[in-house]
PDB file of C-alpha atoms in Angstrom:
ATOM      1  CA  MET A   1       0.053  -0.023   0.001  1.00  0.00           C
ATOM      2  CA  SER A   2       1.261   3.436  -1.016  1.00  0.00           C
ATOM      3  CA  PHE A   3       2.076   6.261   1.461  1.00  0.00           C
ATOM      4  CA  ILE A   4      -0.777   8.265  -0.197  1.00  0.00           C
ATOM      5  CA  ASP A   5      -3.299   5.419   0.333  1.00  0.00           C
ATOM      6  CA  SER A   6      -2.338   5.066   4.164  1.00  0.00           C
ATOM      7  CA  LEU A   7      -2.446   8.949   4.436  1.00  0.00           C
ATOM      8  CA  PHE A   8      -5.961   8.771   2.921  1.00  0.00           C
ATOM      9  CA  GLY A   9      -6.801   6.117   5.501  1.00  0.00           C
ATOM     10  CA  LEU A  10      -5.660   8.173   8.349  1.00  0.00           C
ATOM     11  CA  PHE A  11      -7.930  11.191   7.471  1.00  0.00           C
ATOM     12  CA  SER A  12     -10.776   9.173   6.343  1.00  0.00           C
ATOM     13  CA  GLY A  13     -10.976   6.304   8.672  1.00  0.00           C
ATOM     14  CA  CYS A  14     -11.377   3.777   5.893  1.00  0.00           C
ATOM     15  CA  TYR A  15     -10.385   0.260   7.057  1.00  0.00           C
ATOM     16  CA  ASP A  16      -8.916  -0.833   3.711  1.00  0.00           C
ATOM     17  CA  ASN A  17      -6.217   2.119   3.842  1.00  0.00           C
ATOM     18  CA  LEU A  18      -5.451   1.374   7.638  1.00  0.00           C
ATOM     19  CA  ASP A  19      -3.392  -1.909   7.279  1.00  0.00           C
ATOM     20  CA  PHE A  20      -0.480  -0.301   9.260  1.00  0.00           C
ATOM     21  CA  ASN A  21      -2.774   0.576  12.292  1.00  0.00           C
ATOM     22  CA  ILE A  22      -6.527  -0.380  11.865  1.00  0.00           C
ATOM     23  CA  HIS A  23      -7.425   1.184  15.259  1.00  0.00           C
ATOM     24  CA  LEU A  24      -6.968   4.580  13.873  1.00  0.00           C
ATOM     25  CA  TRP A  25     -10.366   4.439  12.185  1.00  0.00           C
ATOM     26  CA  PHE A  26     -11.313   5.837  15.653  1.00  0.00           C
ATOM     27  CA  LEU A  27      -9.679   9.415  15.260  1.00  0.00           C
ATOM     28  CA  PRO A  28     -11.921  10.762  12.503  1.00  0.00           C
ATOM     29  CA  CYS A  29     -14.888   8.990  13.651  1.00  0.00           C
ATOM     30  CA  PHE A  30     -14.436  10.454  17.263  1.00  0.00           C
ATOM     31  CA  PHE A  31     -13.662  13.995  15.967  1.00  0.00           C
ATOM     32  CA  VAL A  32     -17.006  14.149  14.090  1.00  0.00           C
ATOM     33  CA  THR A  33     -18.870  12.566  16.851  1.00  0.00           C
ATOM     34  CA  VAL A  34     -17.360  15.380  19.390  1.00  0.00           C
ATOM     35  CA  VAL A  35     -18.039  18.142  16.915  1.00  0.00           C
ATOM     36  CA  LEU A  36     -21.578  16.823  16.146  1.00  0.00           C
ATOM     37  CA  PHE A  37     -22.468  16.529  19.848  1.00  0.00           C
ATOM     38  CA  ASN A  38     -21.338  19.866  20.783  1.00  0.00           C
ATOM     39  CA  ILE A  39     -23.080  21.375  17.693  1.00  0.00           C
ATOM     40  CA  ILE A  40     -26.468  19.978  19.039  1.00  0.00           C
ATOM     41  CA  VAL A  41     -25.592  21.180  22.507  1.00  0.00           C
ATOM     42  CA  ASN A  42     -25.213  24.705  21.476  1.00  0.00           C
ATOM     43  CA  LEU A  43     -28.411  24.661  19.296  1.00  0.00           C
ATOM     44  CA  GLY A  44     -30.615  22.924  21.671  1.00  0.00           C
ATOM     45  CA  GLY A  45     -28.921  22.344  25.039  1.00  0.00           C
ATOM     46  CA  ARG A  46     -27.848  19.042  26.630  1.00  0.00           C
ATOM     47  CA  ARG A  47     -31.206  17.526  26.988  1.00  0.00           C
ATOM     48  CA  THR A  48     -31.634  17.760  23.348  1.00  0.00           C
ATOM     49  CA  ALA A  49     -28.351  16.245  22.481  1.00  0.00           C
ATOM     50  CA  TYR A  50     -29.049  13.219  24.740  1.00  0.00           C
ATOM     51  CA  LEU A  51     -32.324  12.609  22.832  1.00  0.00           C
ATOM     52  CA  VAL A  52     -30.786  13.112  19.499  1.00  0.00           C
ATOM     53  CA  SER A  53     -28.002  10.898  20.449  1.00  0.00           C
ATOM     54  CA  ALA A  54     -30.241   8.112  21.461  1.00  0.00           C
ATOM     55  CA  LEU A  55     -32.362   8.341  18.387  1.00  0.00           C
ATOM     56  CA  MET A  56     -29.229   8.344  16.172  1.00  0.00           C
ATOM     57  CA  SER A  57     -28.055   5.064  17.766  1.00  0.00           C
ATOM     58  CA  LEU A  58     -31.585   3.684  17.403  1.00  0.00           C
ATOM     59  CA  VAL A  59     -31.398   4.535  13.635  1.00  0.00           C
ATOM     60  CA  TYR A  60     -28.088   2.637  13.400  1.00  0.00           C
ATOM     61  CA  ILE A  61     -29.980  -0.257  14.764  1.00  0.00           C
ATOM     62  CA  VAL A  62     -32.962  -0.316  12.556  1.00  0.00           C
ATOM     63  CA  ILE A  63     -31.313   0.871   9.204  1.00  0.00           C
ATOM     64  CA  PRO A  64     -28.100  -0.868   8.129  1.00  0.00           C
ATOM     65  CA  MET A  65     -25.348   1.524   6.971  1.00  0.00           C
ATOM     66  CA  HIS A  66     -22.464   1.163   4.582  1.00  0.00           C
ATOM     67  CA  GLY A  67     -19.033   2.555   5.535  1.00  0.00           C
ATOM     68  CA  LEU A  68     -18.842   6.307   4.891  1.00  0.00           C
ATOM     69  CA  LEU A  69     -16.106   8.882   4.911  1.00  0.00           C
ATOM     70  CA  TRP A  70     -14.641   9.847   8.414  1.00  0.00           C
ATOM     71  CA  GLY A  71     -16.702   7.154   9.910  1.00  0.00           C
ATOM     72  CA  ILE A  72     -19.949   9.031   9.774  1.00  0.00           C
ATOM     73  CA  ASP A  73     -21.879   5.812   9.729  1.00  0.00           C
ATOM     74  CA  ARG A  74     -20.214   4.696  13.091  1.00  0.00           C
ATOM     75  CA  VAL A  75     -20.979   8.201  14.584  1.00  0.00           C
ATOM     76  CA  PHE A  76     -24.472   6.886  14.760  1.00  0.00           C
ATOM     77  CA  LYS A  77     -23.641   3.833  16.694  1.00  0.00           C
ATOM     78  CA  TYR A  78     -21.158   5.578  19.116  1.00  0.00           C
ATOM     79  CA  ILE A  79     -22.646   9.043  19.722  1.00  0.00           C
ATOM     80  CA  GLY A  80     -24.970   7.195  22.362  1.00  0.00           C
ATOM     81  CA  PHE A  81     -21.811   6.325  24.424  1.00  0.00           C
ATOM     82  CA  TYR A  82     -20.377   9.657  24.080  1.00  0.00           C
ATOM     83  CA  ALA A  83     -23.597  11.167  25.352  1.00  0.00           C
ATOM     84  CA  VAL A  84     -23.528   8.677  28.283  1.00  0.00           C
ATOM     85  CA  GLY A  85     -19.937   9.646  28.955  1.00  0.00           C
ATOM     86  CA  VAL A  86     -20.759  13.313  28.884  1.00  0.00           C
ATOM     87  CA  PHE A  87     -23.593  12.854  31.306  1.00  0.00           C
ATOM     88  CA  ILE A  88     -21.437  10.777  33.698  1.00  0.00           C
ATOM     89  CA  ALA A  89     -18.730  13.220  33.664  1.00  0.00           C
ATOM     90  CA  GLY A  90     -21.262  15.837  34.819  1.00  0.00           C
ATOM     91  CA  LYS A  91     -21.933  13.988  37.882  1.00  0.00           C
ATOM     92  CA  ARG A  92     -19.714  13.693  41.009  1.00  0.00           C
ATOM     93  CA  VAL A  93     -18.771  10.132  41.335  1.00  0.00           C
ATOM     94  CA  LYS A  94     -17.707   9.251  45.186  1.00  0.00           C
ATOM     95  CA  ALA A  95     -15.804   6.159  46.305  1.00  0.00           C
ATOM     96  CA  VAL A  96     -18.325   3.504  47.452  1.00  0.00           C
ATOM     97  CA  LYS A  97     -18.548   2.705  51.137  1.00  0.00           C
ATOM     98  CA  LYS A  98     -19.970  -0.789  50.785  1.00  0.00           C
ATOM     99  CA  LYS A  99     -17.027  -2.140  48.874  1.00  0.00           C
ATOM    100  CA  VAL A 100     -17.815  -5.908  49.282  1.00  0.00           C
ATOM    101  CA  GLU A 101     -21.444  -5.427  47.839  1.00  0.00           C
ATOM    102  CA  ALA A 102     -20.111  -3.029  44.921  1.00  0.00           C
ATOM    103  CA  GLY A 103     -17.316  -5.519  44.129  1.00  0.00           C
ATOM    104  CA  ILE A 104     -19.766  -8.381  43.910  1.00  0.00           C
ATOM    105  CA  VAL A 105     -22.002  -6.426  41.777  1.00  0.00           C
ATOM    106  CA  ALA A 106     -19.240  -5.290  39.422  1.00  0.00           C
ATOM    107  CA  ILE A 107     -18.030  -9.082  39.177  1.00  0.00           C
ATOM    108  CA  VAL A 108     -21.595 -10.029  38.295  1.00  0.00           C
ATOM    109  CA  LEU A 109     -22.043  -7.389  35.639  1.00  0.00           C
ATOM    110  CA  LEU A 110     -18.615  -8.116  34.099  1.00  0.00           C
ATOM    111  CA  ALA A 111     -19.494 -11.821  34.013  1.00  0.00           C
ATOM    112  CA  LEU A 112     -22.793 -10.976  32.481  1.00  0.00           C
ATOM    113  CA  SER A 113     -21.303  -8.955  29.723  1.00  0.00           C
ATOM    114  CA  PHE A 114     -18.891 -11.622  29.087  1.00  0.00           C
ATOM    115  CA  PHE A 115     -21.560 -14.078  28.721  1.00  0.00           C
ATOM    116  CA  LEU A 116     -23.492 -12.146  26.369  1.00  0.00           C
ATOM    117  CA  SER A 117     -20.338 -11.539  24.179  1.00  0.00           C
ATOM    118  CA  CYS A 118     -19.213 -15.066  24.585  1.00  0.00           C
ATOM    119  CA  TYR A 119     -22.517 -16.308  23.165  1.00  0.00           C
ATOM    120  CA  HIS A 120     -22.687 -13.620  20.332  1.00  0.00           C
ATOM    121  CA  LEU A 121     -25.767 -12.039  21.903  1.00  0.00           C
ATOM    122  CA  THR A 122     -24.641  -8.727  20.752  1.00  0.00           C
ATOM    123  CA  MET A 123     -26.826  -8.037  17.662  1.00  0.00           C
ATOM    124  CA  GLY A 124     -29.240  -4.894  17.449  1.00  0.00           C
ATOM    125  CA  ILE A 125     -30.033  -3.264  20.679  1.00  0.00           C
ATOM    126  CA  MET A 126     -28.233  -6.073  22.617  1.00  0.00           C
ATOM    127  CA  TRP A 127     -24.984  -4.642  21.297  1.00  0.00           C
ATOM    128  CA  PHE A 128     -25.639  -1.583  23.193  1.00  0.00           C
ATOM    129  CA  VAL A 129     -27.175  -3.296  26.255  1.00  0.00           C
ATOM    130  CA  THR A 130     -23.980  -5.580  26.658  1.00  0.00           C
ATOM    131  CA  ALA A 131     -21.804  -2.503  26.321  1.00  0.00           C
ATOM    132  CA  LEU A 132     -23.531  -0.627  28.965  1.00  0.00           C
ATOM    133  CA  ILE A 133     -23.437  -3.416  31.230  1.00  0.00           C
ATOM    134  CA  GLY A 134     -19.791  -3.331  30.923  1.00  0.00           C
ATOM    135  CA  VAL A 135     -19.785   0.409  31.420  1.00  0.00           C
ATOM    136  CA  ALA A 136     -21.570   0.068  34.539  1.00  0.00           C
ATOM    137  CA  ALA A 137     -19.201  -2.703  35.871  1.00  0.00           C
ATOM    138  CA  VAL A 138     -16.136  -0.357  34.801  1.00  0.00           C
ATOM    139  CA  ILE A 139     -17.749   2.518  36.836  1.00  0.00           C
ATOM    140  CA  LEU A 140     -18.211   0.430  39.843  1.00  0.00           C
ATOM    141  CA  ILE A 141     -14.518  -0.853  39.718  1.00  0.00           C
ATOM    142  CA  SER A 142     -13.317   2.863  39.433  1.00  0.00           C
ATOM    143  CA  GLN A 143     -15.282   3.719  42.414  1.00  0.00           C
ATOM    144  CA  LEU A 144     -13.896   0.890  44.266  1.00  0.00           C
ATOM    145  CA  ILE A 145     -10.182   1.868  43.235  1.00  0.00           C
ATOM    146  CA  ASN A 146     -11.038   5.667  43.691  1.00  0.00           C
ATOM    147  CA  GLU A 147      -7.472   7.015  43.500  1.00  0.00           C
ATOM    148  CA  ASN A 148      -4.455   5.347  41.711  1.00  0.00           C
ATOM    149  CA  ARG A 149      -1.859   7.367  40.225  1.00  0.00           C
ATOM    150  CA  ILE A 150      -0.697   4.823  37.802  1.00  0.00           C
ATOM    151  CA  LEU A 151      -4.033   4.195  36.250  1.00  0.00           C
ATOM    152  CA  GLN A 152      -4.822   7.882  36.329  1.00  0.00           C
ATOM    153  CA  TYR A 153      -1.707   8.424  34.253  1.00  0.00           C
ATOM    154  CA  PHE A 154      -2.504   5.797  31.895  1.00  0.00           C
ATOM    155  CA  GLY A 155      -5.990   7.292  31.427  1.00  0.00           C
ATOM    156  CA  ARG A 156      -4.359  10.668  30.454  1.00  0.00           C
ATOM    157  CA  ILE A 157      -2.179   9.093  27.831  1.00  0.00           C
ATOM    158  CA  SER A 158      -4.854   6.755  26.499  1.00  0.00           C
ATOM    159  CA  LEU A 159      -5.246   8.765  23.209  1.00  0.00           C
ATOM    160  CA  ILE A 160      -1.453   8.428  22.642  1.00  0.00           C
ATOM    161  CA  ILE A 161      -1.689   4.798  23.481  1.00  0.00           C
ATOM    162  CA  LEU A 162      -4.628   4.148  20.882  1.00  0.00           C
ATOM    163  CA  CYS A 163      -2.732   6.141  18.245  1.00  0.00           C
ATOM    164  CA  ILE A 164       0.674   4.386  18.311  1.00  0.00           C
ATOM    165  CA  HIS A 165       0.314   1.075  20.189  1.00  0.00           C
ATOM    166  CA  GLY A 166      -0.544  -0.996  17.033  1.00  0.00           C
ATOM    167  CA  PRO A 167       2.790  -0.637  15.013  1.00  0.00           C
ATOM    168  CA  VAL A 168       4.773  -0.349  18.388  1.00  0.00           C
ATOM    169  CA  TYR A 169       3.439  -3.598  19.635  1.00  0.00           C
ATOM    170  CA  ARG A 170       4.081  -5.556  16.330  1.00  0.00           C
ATOM    171  CA  ILE A 171       7.564  -4.222  16.403  1.00  0.00           C
ATOM    172  CA  VAL A 172       8.270  -5.224  19.984  1.00  0.00           C
ATOM    173  CA  VAL A 173       6.808  -8.533  19.334  1.00  0.00           C
ATOM    174  CA  LYS A 174       9.241  -9.155  16.322  1.00  0.00           C
ATOM    175  CA  ILE A 175      12.195  -8.012  18.144  1.00  0.00           C
ATOM    176  CA  VAL A 176      11.495 -10.172  21.224  1.00  0.00           C
ATOM    177  CA  SER A 177      11.049 -13.103  18.861  1.00  0.00           C
ATOM    178  CA  ILE A 178      14.197 -12.687  17.287  1.00  0.00           C
ATOM    179  CA  LEU A 179      15.998 -12.276  20.485  1.00  0.00           C
ATOM    180  CA  LEU A 180      14.513 -15.403  21.842  1.00  0.00           C
ATOM    181  CA  HIS A 181      14.660 -17.438  18.473  1.00  0.00           C
ATOM    182  CA  VAL A 182      10.912 -18.227  18.631  1.00  0.00           C
ATOM    183  CA  GLY A 183       8.007 -17.176  16.226  1.00  0.00           C
ATOM    184  CA  THR A 184       5.870 -14.225  16.744  1.00  0.00           C
ATOM    185  CA  ASP A 185       2.884 -16.619  17.551  1.00  0.00           C
ATOM    186  CA  ALA A 186       4.889 -18.160  20.342  1.00  0.00           C
ATOM    187  CA  VAL A 187       5.422 -14.598  21.895  1.00  0.00           C
ATOM    188  CA  ARG A 188       1.891 -13.577  21.614  1.00  0.00           C
ATOM    189  CA  GLU A 189       0.552 -16.884  23.241  1.00  0.00           C
ATOM    190  CA  LYS A 190       2.961 -17.356  26.075  1.00  0.00           C
ATOM    191  CA  PHE A 191       1.484 -15.417  28.921  1.00  0.00           C
ATOM    192  CA  LEU A 192       4.707 -14.134  30.764  1.00  0.00           C
ATOM    193  CA  LEU A 193       6.069 -13.067  27.342  1.00  0.00           C
ATOM    194  CA  ALA A 194       2.963 -11.144  26.585  1.00  0.00           C
ATOM    195  CA  ILE A 195       3.113  -9.434  29.731  1.00  0.00           C
ATOM    196  CA  VAL A 196       6.695  -8.298  28.981  1.00  0.00           C
ATOM    197  CA  VAL A 197       5.543  -7.048  25.515  1.00  0.00           C
ATOM    198  CA  VAL A 198       2.708  -5.221  26.884  1.00  0.00           C
ATOM    199  CA  ALA A 199       4.993  -3.558  29.396  1.00  0.00           C
ATOM    200  CA  ILE A 200       7.484  -2.592  26.994  1.00  0.00           C
ATOM    201  CA  THR A 201       4.866  -1.199  24.454  1.00  0.00           C
ATOM    202  CA  MET A 202       3.303   0.919  27.465  1.00  0.00           C
ATOM    203  CA  ALA A 203       6.701   2.163  28.353  1.00  0.00           C
ATOM    204  CA  ILE A 204       7.162   3.427  24.703  1.00  0.00           C
ATOM    205  CA  CYS A 205       3.822   5.003  24.475  1.00  0.00           C
ATOM    206  CA  SER A 206       4.441   6.765  27.838  1.00  0.00           C
ATOM    207  CA  THR A 207       7.911   8.036  26.475  1.00  0.00           C
ATOM    208  CA  ALA A 208       6.106   9.260  23.300  1.00  0.00           C
ATOM    209  CA  TYR A 209       3.352  11.267  25.312  1.00  0.00           C
ATOM    210  CA  GLU A 210       6.011  12.821  27.342  1.00  0.00           C
ATOM    211  CA  VAL A 211       7.839  13.983  24.109  1.00  0.00           C
ATOM    212  CA  VAL A 212       4.435  15.316  22.538  1.00  0.00           C
ATOM    213  CA  VAL A 213       3.547  17.042  25.841  1.00  0.00           C
ATOM    214  CA  ARG A 214       6.924  18.970  25.639  1.00  0.00           C
ATOM    215  CA  ALA A 215       7.196  19.575  21.874  1.00  0.00           C
ATOM    216  CA  ALA A 216       3.596  19.640  20.544  1.00  0.00           C
ATOM    217  CA  PRO A 217       1.223  19.766  23.507  1.00  0.00           C
ATOM    218  CA  TRP A 218      -1.706  20.996  21.326  1.00  0.00           C
ATOM    219  CA  MET A 219      -1.591  17.394  19.928  1.00  0.00           C
ATOM    220  CA  VAL A 220      -3.172  15.937  23.004  1.00  0.00           C
ATOM    221  CA  GLY A 221      -5.304  19.007  23.855  1.00  0.00           C
ATOM    222  CA  LYS A 222      -2.798  20.758  26.072  1.00  0.00           C
ATOM    223  CA  LYS A 223      -1.550  24.389  25.994  1.00  0.00           C
ATOM    224  CA  LYS A 224       2.120  25.132  25.924  1.00  0.00           C
ATOM    225  CA  VAL A 225       3.259  26.418  29.302  1.00  0.00           C
ATOM    226  CA  LYS A 226       5.408  29.418  28.968  1.00  0.00           C
ATOM    227  CA  GLY A 227       8.380  30.006  31.107  1.00  0.00           C
ATOM    228  CA  ASN A 228       8.807  32.937  33.388  1.00  0.00           C
TER     229      ASN A 228
END
């Protein structure tokens, strides 16, 4: 695939042009989702935006859509989740007091979400139900953890991780396989080796984030701090 084709994939979100890192379909789709949601909020307020987001997700369920430029078809699918995120972000989430009960509920919710996914009960409206069950479980887990600097840091650098982890991971897997004289499949399948590869990948992504923050903070939504 040529450089121009790959560049088109980066800006269009088309799967066929993202062989180098298929996860990057998310960037243009997320951009359109955020812009559209904020336009609706400015025109009619948040309640209108929540209603429109729910209706758009319903439309996605009822009407099959083909792949469109910038992932506009997927915006219909994901804007509902963005609306849920905005709603939750506006609430003050406190650490839970009954940790045992909350932990049991979180485990049950995760197990239910896994069960639904494992048995492919994720078509139509069930896709949203399964996903929201998982979201509820993660929220409970976050309340249980409450404060954790390492997880908070990984949360801040999650966009960089999303953007570069694909090629970085594949390169690390290849290097490890060469050093150990084993195949790349063996590196992926062995638990301890997989943990090492993930740790190295996260370290590289973290380093990339720190470089970006200092050199071009606007790329991660930050402003450059001027020295005194």
